[in-house]
C-alpha cells in the first residue's frame, strides 16, 4: 500500500494496520533478535541500525531481505521513502508481503522524512521502520542535528521495532547500535551474447562498531527474470 507523506494523517489514520503493542511484546519474548541469514548477522529489536554504502552497493537488498523476513512472519513494517526510490515490484520479488507494508513517500523532502519516521517509531507496533535516505545530498544529511538520532534511539528502546537507516555515508553516529559499511565487490551475470541478466552480486560487509568482530563476506541472490 502506498501513501503520500501527509504527516498529520500518518499517525492517526494508519496505525490500525499495526498489531497491538501487547501482542508484539509477547512475540518479542521469543525473538529479541532478527537474523539476516544472507549476511550472517542479527539485529536487535528496540535498537537503531544503519547500513551505508555507495549506489548499487546492496544496502537496499539487505533492507528488503529484512522486510521480507518480518512480513512473512505476519509483522507490519514501514518504509519512509525519502526520494521516492522504493520499487514495490522489486520488493515483491524479494519476498516482501506488500499488504503488510506501509509505504510513505516524501518526494525528496528531508524534514518530512524525519518527521514521518518520528511518528512511526512512536507507534511502537511495527516490526521494522526503514528510513531510506539514499539519494539525498550528504551535505544536507550532515546538517541533521545528532539529537534526532538520539530521540529515535530513545523512543524505540524496549519496543519490538527495528529502526533501520540506509544512506551513502554513516549518519547516526553513536546513536546506532550497529553500523555497517557495504562494499560491492563482484557481479555475476547469466546468459550469452550482448544481453545478459544480473544473477548475483557479492558484498563486503564491514562493521563500524569494531567490538562486533571482523568483516563478513556476503552473498545475496534474487531472481529478477520476471520483473
Coordinates of N, CA and C in Angstrom, one line a residue:
X1 N 0.8 -1.2 0.0 CA 0.0 0.0 0.0 C 0.9 1.2 0.0
X2 N 0.4 2.3 -0.6 CA 1.2 3.5 -0.7 C 0.5 4.7 -0.2
X3 N 1.2 5.6 0.5 CA 0.6 6.8 0.9 C 1.6 8.0 0.7
X4 N 1.1 9.1 0.2 CA 1.9 10.3 0.1 C 2.1 10.8 1.5
X5 N 3.2 11.5 1.8 CA 3.6 11.9 3.1 C 2.8 13.1 3.6
X6 N 1.6 12.9 4.1 CA 0.8 13.9 4.8 C 1.0 13.6 6.3
X7 N 1.8 14.4 6.9 CA 2.3 14.0 8.3 C 1.1 13.9 9.3
X8 N 0.2 14.8 9.2 CA -0.9 14.8 10.2 C -1.7 13.6 10.2
X9 N -1.8 12.9 9.0 CA -2.6 11.7 8.9 C -1.9 10.4 9.1
X10 N -0.6 10.4 8.9 CA 0.2 9.2 9.1 C -0.1 8.5 10.4
X11 N 0.1 9.3 11.5 CA 0.0 8.7 12.8 C -1.4 8.3 13.2
X12 N -2.4 9.1 12.8 CA -3.8 8.9 13.2 C -4.6 7.9 12.3
X13 N -4.3 7.9 11.0 CA -5.2 7.1 10.1 C -4.7 5.7 9.9
X14 N -3.4 5.4 10.0 CA -2.9 4.2 9.5 C -2.4 3.3 10.6
X15 N -2.5 3.7 11.9 CA -2.0 2.8 13.0 C -2.9 1.6 13.2
X16 N -4.1 1.6 12.6 CA -4.9 0.5 12.7 C -4.3 -0.8 12.0
X17 N -3.3 -0.5 11.2 CA -2.6 -1.6 10.5 C -1.7 -2.3 11.4
X18 N -1.3 -1.7 12.5 CA -0.3 -2.2 13.3 C -0.8 -3.1 14.4
X19 N -0.1 -4.2 14.7 CA -0.5 -5.1 15.7 C -0.5 -4.3 17.1
X20 N -1.3 -4.8 18.0 CA -1.2 -4.2 19.3 C 0.1 -4.4 20.0
X21 N 0.5 -3.4 20.7 CA 1.8 -3.4 21.4 C 2.0 -4.6 22.3
X22 N 0.9 -5.0 23.0 CA 0.9 -6.1 23.9 C 1.2 -7.4 23.2
X23 N 0.6 -7.5 22.0 CA 0.7 -8.7 21.2 C 2.2 -8.9 20.7
X24 N 2.8 -7.7 20.3 CA 4.1 -7.8 19.8 C 5.1 -8.0 20.9
X25 N 4.8 -7.4 22.1 CA 5.7 -7.7 23.2 C 5.7 -9.1 23.6
X26 N 4.6 -9.8 23.4 CA 4.6 -11.3 23.7 C 5.4 -12.0 22.7
X27 N 5.4 -11.6 21.4 CA 6.3 -12.2 20.4 C 7.7 -11.9 20.7
X28 N 8.0 -10.7 21.2 CA 9.4 -10.3 21.4 C 10.1 -11.2 22.4
X29 N 9.3 -11.8 23.4 CA 9.9 -12.7 24.3 C 10.6 -13.9 23.7
X30 N 10.1 -14.2 22.5 CA 10.6 -15.4 21.8 C 11.6 -15.0 20.7
X31 N 11.7 -13.8 20.4 CA 12.6 -13.4 19.3 C 13.1 -11.9 19.5
X32 N 14.1 -11.8 20.3 CA 14.6 -10.4 20.6 C 15.5 -10.0 19.5
X33 N 16.0 -10.9 18.7 CA 16.9 -10.6 17.6 C 16.3 -11.2 16.3
X34 N 16.6 -10.5 15.2 CA 16.1 -10.9 13.9 C 17.4 -11.2 13.1
X35 N 17.5 -12.4 12.6 CA 18.7 -12.8 11.9 C 18.6 -12.5 10.4
X36 N 19.6 -11.9 9.8 CA 19.7 -11.8 8.4 C 20.6 -12.9 7.9
X37 N 20.1 -14.0 7.6 CA 20.9 -15.2 7.2 C 21.8 -15.0 6.0
X38 N 21.3 -14.1 5.1 CA 22.1 -13.9 3.9 C 23.5 -13.3 4.2
X39 N 23.6 -12.6 5.3 CA 24.9 -12.0 5.6 C 25.4 -12.4 6.9
X40 N 24.7 -13.3 7.6 CA 25.3 -13.8 8.9 C 25.3 -12.9 10.0
X41 N 24.3 -11.9 10.1 CA 24.3 -11.0 11.2 C 22.9 -11.1 11.8
X42 N 22.7 -10.5 13.0 CA 21.4 -10.4 13.7 C 21.2 -9.0 14.2
X43 N 20.0 -8.5 14.0 CA 19.7 -7.1 14.5 C 18.8 -7.2 15.7
X44 N 19.0 -6.4 16.7 CA 18.3 -6.5 18.0 C 17.1 -5.5 17.9
X45 N 16.0 -6.1 18.3 CA 14.8 -5.3 18.4 C 14.9 -4.1 19.4
X46 N 14.3 -3.0 19.1 CA 14.4 -1.9 20.0 C 15.6 -1.1 19.9
X47 N 16.3 -1.3 18.8 CA 17.6 -0.5 18.5 C 17.6 0.1 17.1
X48 N 18.6 1.0 16.9 CA 18.8 1.6 15.6 C 20.0 1.0 15.0
X49 N 19.8 0.6 13.7 CA 21.0 0.0 13.0 C 21.1 0.8 11.6
X50 N 22.3 1.0 11.1 CA 22.4 1.6 9.8 C 23.3 0.8 8.9
X51 N 22.9 0.9 7.6 CA 23.7 0.3 6.5 C 24.0 1.4 5.6
X52 N 25.3 1.6 5.2 CA 25.7 2.6 4.3 C 26.6 2.1 3.3
X53 N 26.6 2.8 2.1 CA 27.4 2.4 1.0 C 27.0 3.2 -0.2
X54 N 27.8 3.1 -1.3 CA 27.5 3.8 -2.5 C 26.4 3.2 -3.3
X55 N 26.0 3.9 -4.4 CA 24.9 3.4 -5.2 C 25.2 2.0 -5.7
X56 N 24.2 1.1 -5.7 CA 24.3 -0.3 -6.1 C 25.2 -1.1 -5.2
X57 N 25.4 -0.7 -4.0 CA 26.3 -1.4 -3.1 C 25.5 -2.6 -2.5
X58 N 24.2 -2.6 -2.5 CA 23.5 -3.7 -1.9 C 22.7 -3.3 -0.6
X59 N 22.8 -2.1 -0.2 CA 22.1 -1.7 1.0 C 20.6 -1.9 0.9
X60 N 20.0 -1.6 -0.2 CA 18.6 -1.7 -0.4 C 18.2 -3.2 -0.4
X61 N 19.0 -4.1 -1.0 CA 18.7 -5.5 -0.9 C 18.7 -6.1 0.5
X62 N 19.6 -5.6 1.3 CA 19.7 -6.0 2.7 C 18.4 -5.6 3.4
X63 N 18.0 -4.3 3.2 CA 16.7 -3.8 3.8 C 15.5 -4.6 3.4
X64 N 15.5 -5.0 2.1 CA 14.4 -5.8 1.6 C 14.4 -7.2 2.2
X65 N 15.6 -7.7 2.4 CA 15.7 -9.0 3.0 C 15.1 -9.0 4.4
X66 N 15.3 -8.0 5.1 CA 14.8 -7.8 6.5 C 13.3 -7.7 6.4
X67 N 12.7 -6.9 5.5 CA 11.3 -6.7 5.4 C 10.6 -8.0 5.0
X68 N 11.3 -8.7 4.1 CA 10.7 -10.0 3.6 C 10.6 -11.0 4.8
X69 N 11.6 -11.0 5.6 CA 11.5 -12.0 6.7 C 10.4 -11.6 7.7
X70 N 10.3 -10.3 8.1 CA 9.4 -9.9 9.1 C 7.9 -10.0 8.5
X71 N 7.7 -9.5 7.3 CA 6.3 -9.6 6.8 C 5.9 -11.0 6.6
X72 N 6.8 -11.9 6.3 CA 6.5 -13.4 6.2 C 6.0 -13.9 7.5
X73 N 6.5 -13.3 8.6 CA 6.0 -13.7 9.9 C 4.7 -13.1 10.4
X74 N 4.2 -12.2 9.5 CA 2.9 -11.6 9.8 C 3.1 -10.2 10.5
X75 N 4.3 -9.7 10.5 CA 4.5 -8.4 11.1 C 4.3 -7.3 10.1
X76 N 3.8 -6.2 10.6 CA 3.6 -5.0 9.7 C 4.9 -4.1 9.8
X77 N 5.4 -3.7 8.6 CA 6.6 -2.9 8.6 C 6.3 -1.6 7.8
X78 N 7.2 -0.6 7.9 CA 7.0 0.7 7.2 C 8.3 1.1 6.5
X79 N 8.1 1.7 5.4 CA 9.2 2.3 4.6 C 9.0 3.8 4.5
X80 N 10.0 4.6 5.0 CA 9.9 6.0 4.8 C 10.8 6.3 3.6
X81 N 10.2 6.5 2.5 CA 10.9 6.6 1.2 C 11.2 8.1 0.9
X82 N 12.4 8.5 1.3 CA 12.7 10.0 1.2 C 12.7 10.5 -0.2
X83 N 13.2 9.8 -1.1 CA 13.3 10.3 -2.5 C 12.5 9.5 -3.5
X84 N 11.4 8.8 -3.1 CA 10.5 8.1 -4.0 C 11.3 7.0 -4.8
X85 N 12.2 6.4 -4.1 CA 13.1 5.4 -4.8 C 12.6 3.9 -4.6
X86 N 11.7 3.7 -3.7 CA 11.2 2.4 -3.4 C 10.5 1.8 -4.6
X87 N 10.8 0.6 -5.0 CA 10.2 -0.1 -6.1 C 9.4 -1.3 -5.6
X88 N 8.1 -1.3 -5.5 CA 7.3 -2.4 -5.0 C 7.4 -3.7 -5.8
X89 N 7.7 -3.6 -7.1 CA 7.9 -4.8 -7.9 C 9.1 -5.6 -7.4
X90 N 10.2 -4.8 -7.2 CA 11.5 -5.5 -6.7 C 11.3 -6.0 -5.3
X91 N 10.5 -5.2 -4.5 CA 10.3 -5.7 -3.1 C 9.5 -7.0 -3.1
X92 N 8.5 -7.1 -3.9 CA 7.7 -8.3 -4.0 C 8.5 -9.5 -4.5
X93 N 9.4 -9.3 -5.5 CA 10.3 -10.3 -5.9 C 11.3 -10.7 -4.9
X94 N 11.6 -9.8 -3.9 CA 12.5 -10.2 -2.8 C 11.8 -10.9 -1.7
X95 N 10.4 -11.0 -1.8 CA 9.7 -11.8 -0.8 C 8.9 -10.9 0.2
X96 N 8.9 -9.6 0.0 CA 8.1 -8.7 0.9 C 6.6 -8.9 0.6
X97 N 5.9 -9.0 1.7 CA 4.4 -9.1 1.6 C 3.9 -7.6 1.6
X98 N 3.5 -7.1 0.4 CA 3.2 -5.7 0.3 C 2.0 -5.3 1.1
X99 N 1.0 -6.3 1.3 CA -0.2 -6.0 2.1 C 0.2 -5.7 3.6
X100 N 1.4 -6.0 4.0 CA 1.8 -5.8 5.4 C 2.9 -4.7 5.4
X101 N 2.9 -3.8 4.4 CA 3.9 -2.8 4.3 C 3.3 -1.4 4.1
X102 N 3.6 -0.5 5.0 CA 3.2 0.9 4.9 C 4.3 1.7 4.2
X103 N 3.9 2.3 3.0 CA 4.9 3.0 2.2 C 4.6 4.5 2.3
X104 N 5.6 5.2 2.8 CA 5.4 6.7 3.0 C 6.3 7.4 2.0
X105 N 5.8 8.1 1.0 CA 6.6 8.8 0.0 C 6.8 10.2 0.4
X106 N 8.0 10.7 0.4 CA 8.3 12.1 0.9 C 8.8 13.0 -0.2
X107 N 9.0 12.5 -1.4 CA 9.3 13.4 -2.5 C 10.6 14.2 -2.4
X108 N 11.6 13.7 -1.7 CA 12.8 14.4 -1.5 C 12.8 15.5 -0.4
X109 N 11.8 15.5 0.4 CA 11.7 16.5 1.5 C 12.3 15.9 2.7
X110 N 13.4 16.3 3.1 CA 14.2 15.8 4.2 C 13.4 15.9 5.5
X111 N 12.8 17.1 5.8 CA 12.1 17.4 7.0 C 10.9 16.4 7.1
X112 N 10.2 16.2 6.1 CA 9.0 15.3 6.1 C 9.5 13.9 6.4
X113 N 10.6 13.5 5.8 CA 11.0 12.1 6.0 C 11.4 11.9 7.5
X114 N 12.0 12.8 8.1 CA 12.4 12.7 9.5 C 11.2 12.7 10.4
X115 N 10.2 13.6 10.1 CA 9.0 13.7 10.9 C 8.2 12.5 10.8
X116 N 8.1 12.0 9.5 CA 7.3 10.7 9.3 C 7.9 9.6 10.1
X117 N 9.2 9.4 10.1 CA 9.9 8.4 10.9 C 9.6 8.6 12.3
X118 N 9.6 9.8 12.8 CA 9.3 10.1 14.2 C 8.0 9.6 14.6
X119 N 6.9 9.9 13.8 CA 5.6 9.4 14.1 C 5.5 7.9 14.1
X120 N 6.2 7.2 13.2 CA 6.1 5.8 13.0 C 6.8 5.1 14.2
X121 N 8.0 5.6 14.7 CA 8.6 4.9 15.8 C 7.8 5.1 17.1
X122 N 7.0 6.2 17.1 CA 6.2 6.4 18.3 C 5.0 5.4 18.3
X123 N 4.7 4.8 17.2 CA 3.6 3.8 17.1 C 3.9 2.6 17.9
X124 N 5.2 2.2 17.9 CA 5.7 1.1 18.7 C 5.2 -0.3 18.3
X125 N 4.4 -0.4 17.3 CA 3.9 -1.7 16.9 C 4.4 -2.3 15.6
X126 N 5.3 -1.5 14.9 CA 5.8 -2.0 13.7 C 7.0 -3.0 13.9
X127 N 7.1 -4.0 13.1 CA 8.2 -4.9 13.2 C 9.5 -4.2 12.8
X128 N 9.4 -3.4 11.8 CA 10.6 -2.6 11.4 C 10.2 -1.3 10.7
X129 N 10.9 -0.2 11.0 CA 10.7 1.0 10.3 C 12.0 1.3 9.5
X130 N 11.9 1.3 8.2 CA 13.1 1.6 7.4 C 13.1 3.0 6.9
X131 N 14.1 3.8 7.3 CA 14.3 5.2 6.8 C 15.3 5.1 5.7
X132 N 14.9 5.2 4.5 CA 15.8 5.2 3.3 C 16.2 6.6 2.9
X133 N 17.4 7.0 3.2 CA 17.9 8.3 2.9 C 18.8 8.3 1.6
X134 N 18.8 7.2 0.9 CA 19.6 7.2 -0.3 C 19.0 8.2 -1.3
X135 N 19.9 8.9 -2.0 CA 19.5 9.9 -3.0 C 19.5 11.3 -2.4
X136 N 19.5 11.4 -1.1 CA 19.5 12.8 -0.5 C 21.0 13.3 -0.5
X137 N 21.2 14.6 -0.7 CA 22.5 15.1 -0.7 C 23.2 14.9 0.7
X138 N 24.4 14.4 0.7 CA 25.0 14.2 2.0 C 25.3 15.5 2.7
X139 N 25.4 16.6 2.0 CA 25.6 17.9 2.7 C 24.5 18.2 3.6
X140 N 23.2 17.9 3.1 CA 22.1 18.1 3.9 C 22.0 17.2 5.1
X141 N 22.3 15.9 4.9 CA 22.3 14.9 6.0 C 23.3 15.2 7.1
X142 N 24.4 15.8 6.7 CA 25.4 16.1 7.7 C 25.0 17.2 8.6
X143 N 24.0 18.0 8.2 CA 23.5 19.1 9.0 C 22.4 18.7 9.9
X144 N 21.9 17.5 9.8 CA 20.9 17.0 10.7 C 21.4 16.9 12.1
X145 N 20.8 17.6 13.1 CA 21.3 17.5 14.5 C 21.3 16.1 15.0
X146 N 22.4 15.8 15.8 CA 22.5 14.5 16.4 C 21.4 14.1 17.3
X147 N 20.7 15.2 17.8 CA 19.6 14.9 18.8 C 18.5 14.1 18.1
X148 N 18.3 14.2 16.8 CA 17.3 13.5 16.1 C 17.5 12.0 16.3
X149 N 18.8 11.6 16.1 CA 19.1 10.2 16.2 C 19.0 9.6 17.6
X150 N 19.3 10.4 18.6 CA 19.2 10.0 20.0 C 17.7 9.9 20.3
X151 N 16.9 10.8 19.8 CA 15.5 10.7 20.0 C 14.9 9.4 19.5
X152 N 15.3 9.1 18.2 CA 14.8 7.8 17.7 C 15.2 6.7 18.6
X153 N 16.5 6.7 19.0 CA 17.0 5.6 19.8 C 16.2 5.5 21.1
X154 N 15.9 6.6 21.7 CA 15.2 6.6 23.0 C 13.7 6.1 22.8
X155 N 13.1 6.5 21.7 CA 11.7 6.1 21.5 C 11.5 4.7 21.2
X156 N 12.4 4.0 20.5 CA 12.3 2.6 20.2 C 12.8 1.7 21.2
X157 N 13.5 2.2 22.2 CA 14.1 1.4 23.3 C 12.9 0.6 24.0
X158 N 13.1 -0.7 24.2 CA 12.2 -1.5 24.9 C 10.9 -1.7 24.1
X159 N 10.9 -1.5 22.8 CA 9.8 -1.9 21.9 C 10.3 -3.0 21.0
X160 N 9.3 -3.6 20.3 CA 9.7 -4.7 19.3 C 10.2 -4.2 18.0
X161 N 10.3 -2.9 17.8 CA 10.6 -2.3 16.5 C 12.1 -2.3 16.2
X162 N 12.5 -2.7 15.0 CA 13.8 -2.5 14.4 C 13.8 -1.2 13.6
X163 N 14.7 -0.2 14.0 CA 14.8 1.0 13.2 C 16.0 0.9 12.3
X164 N 15.8 0.9 11.0 CA 16.9 0.7 10.1 C 17.1 1.9 9.2
X165 N 18.3 2.4 9.1 CA 18.6 3.6 8.3 C 19.6 3.1 7.2
X166 N 19.3 3.5 5.9 CA 20.2 3.3 4.8 C 20.6 4.6 4.2
X167 N 21.9 4.8 3.9 CA 22.4 6.0 3.3 C 23.7 5.8 2.6
X168 N 24.3 6.8 2.0 CA 25.5 6.7 1.3 C 26.7 6.7 2.3
X169 N 26.5 7.4 3.4 CA 27.6 7.6 4.4 C 26.9 7.4 5.8
X170 N 27.7 7.1 6.8 CA 27.2 6.9 8.2 C 26.6 8.2 8.6
X171 N 25.4 8.2 9.2 CA 24.7 9.4 9.6 C 24.3 9.4 11.1
X172 N 24.1 8.2 11.7 CA 23.5 8.2 13.0 C 24.5 8.3 14.1
X173 N 25.8 8.2 13.8 CA 26.9 8.3 14.9 C 26.7 7.3 16.0
X174 N 27.0 7.7 17.2 CA 27.0 6.8 18.3 C 25.5 6.4 18.7
X175 N 24.5 7.0 18.1 CA 23.2 6.5 18.4 C 22.8 5.2 17.8
X176 N 23.6 4.8 16.8 CA 23.4 3.5 16.2 C 24.0 2.3 17.0
X177 N 23.1 1.4 17.2 CA 23.6 0.2 18.0 C 24.5 -0.7 17.1
X178 N 24.2 -0.7 15.8 CA 25.1 -1.4 14.9 C 25.2 -0.6 13.6
X179 N 26.4 -0.5 13.1 CA 26.7 0.3 11.9 C 27.5 -0.5 10.9
X180 N 27.0 -0.7 9.7 CA 27.7 -1.5 8.7 C 28.0 -0.7 7.4
X181 N 29.2 -0.8 6.9 CA 29.5 -0.3 5.6 C 29.4 -1.5 4.6
X182 N 28.8 -1.2 3.5 CA 28.6 -2.3 2.5 C 29.4 -1.9 1.2
X183 N 30.2 -2.8 0.8 CA 31.1 -2.5 -0.4 C 30.7 -3.6 -1.4
X184 N 30.3 -3.2 -2.6 CA 30.1 -4.1 -3.7 C 31.4 -4.6 -4.3
X185 N 31.5 -5.9 -4.4 CA 32.8 -6.5 -4.9 C 32.6 -7.0 -6.3
X186 N 32.0 -8.2 -6.5 CA 31.9 -8.9 -7.8 C 30.4 -9.0 -8.2
X187 N 30.2 -8.9 -9.5 CA 28.9 -9.1 -10.1 C 28.9 -10.3 -11.0
X188 N 27.9 -11.1 -10.9 CA 27.8 -12.3 -11.8 C 26.6 -12.2 -12.7
X189 N 26.8 -12.4 -14.0 CA 25.7 -12.2 -15.0 C 25.4 -13.6 -15.6
X190 N 24.2 -13.8 -16.0 CA 23.8 -15.0 -16.7 C 23.4 -14.7 -18.1
X191 N 23.5 -15.7 -19.0 CA 23.2 -15.6 -20.4 C 24.4 -15.3 -21.3
X192 N 24.2 -15.4 -22.6 CA 25.2 -15.3 -23.5 C 24.9 -14.1 -24.5
X193 N 26.0 -13.6 -25.1 CA 25.8 -12.6 -26.1 C 25.7 -11.2 -25.4
X194 N 25.0 -10.3 -26.1 CA 25.0 -8.9 -25.8 C 24.1 -8.6 -24.6
X195 N 23.0 -9.3 -24.5 CA 22.0 -9.0 -23.5 C 22.1 -10.1 -22.4
X196 N 22.4 -9.7 -21.2 CA 22.6 -10.6 -20.0 C 21.7 -10.2 -18.9
X197 N 21.5 -11.1 -18.0 CA 20.7 -10.8 -16.8 C 21.6 -10.8 -15.5
X198 N 21.3 -9.9 -14.6 CA 22.0 -9.9 -13.3 C 21.6 -11.1 -12.5
X199 N 22.6 -12.0 -12.2 CA 22.3 -13.2 -11.4 C 22.5 -12.9 -9.9
X200 N 23.7 -12.4 -9.6 CA 24.0 -12.2 -8.2 C 25.2 -11.2 -8.1
X201 N 25.3 -10.6 -6.9 CA 26.5 -9.8 -6.7 C 27.0 -10.0 -5.3
X202 N 28.3 -9.9 -5.1 CA 28.9 -10.2 -3.8 C 29.3 -9.0 -3.1
X203 N 29.0 -9.0 -1.8 CA 29.2 -7.8 -1.0 C 30.3 -8.0 0.1
X204 N 30.9 -7.0 0.5 CA 31.8 -7.0 1.7 C 31.0 -6.2 2.7
X205 N 30.8 -6.7 3.9 CA 30.1 -6.1 5.0 C 31.1 -5.8 6.1
X206 N 31.3 -4.6 6.4 CA 32.3 -4.2 7.4 C 31.6 -3.5 8.6
X207 N 31.8 -4.1 9.8 CA 31.2 -3.5 11.0 C 32.0 -2.3 11.4
X208 N 31.3 -1.1 11.6 CA 32.0 0.1 12.1 C 31.8 0.2 13.6
X209 N 31.2 -0.8 14.3 CA 31.3 -1.0 15.7 C 32.3 -2.1 15.9
X210 N 33.5 -1.8 16.1 CA 34.6 -2.8 16.0 C 34.5 -4.0 17.0
X211 N 33.8 -3.8 18.1 CA 33.7 -4.9 19.0 C 32.8 -6.0 18.5
X212 N 32.2 -5.8 17.4 CA 31.3 -6.9 16.9 C 32.1 -7.9 16.0
X213 N 33.4 -7.7 15.8 CA 34.2 -8.7 15.1 C 34.6 -8.3 13.7
X214 N 35.2 -9.2 13.0 CA 35.8 -8.9 11.7 C 34.7 -8.7 10.6
X215 N 35.2 -8.4 9.4 CA 34.2 -8.2 8.3 C 33.6 -9.5 7.9
X216 N 32.4 -9.4 7.2 CA 31.7 -10.6 6.8 C 31.6 -10.6 5.3
X217 N 31.9 -11.7 4.7 CA 31.7 -11.8 3.2 C 30.2 -12.3 3.0
X218 N 29.5 -11.6 2.1 CA 28.1 -11.9 2.0 C 27.7 -12.1 0.5
X219 N 26.7 -12.9 0.4 CA 26.1 -13.2 -1.0 C 24.6 -13.1 -0.9
X220 N 24.0 -12.3 -1.8 CA 22.6 -12.2 -1.8 C 22.2 -12.5 -3.2
X221 N 21.2 -13.4 -3.4 CA 20.7 -13.8 -4.7 C 19.2 -13.8 -4.8
X222 N 18.7 -13.0 -5.8 CA 17.3 -13.0 -6.1 C 17.1 -13.2 -7.6
X223 N 16.0 -13.7 -8.0 CA 15.6 -14.0 -9.4 C 14.8 -12.8 -9.9
X224 N 15.3 -12.0 -10.7 CA 14.6 -10.8 -11.3 C 14.2 -11.0 -12.7
X225 N 14.2 -12.3 -13.2 CA 13.9 -12.5 -14.6 C 12.5 -12.2 -15.0
X226 N 11.6 -12.1 -14.1 CA 10.2 -11.8 -14.4 C 9.8 -10.4 -14.2
X227 N 10.7 -9.6 -13.7 CA 10.4 -8.2 -13.4 C 10.3 -7.4 -14.7

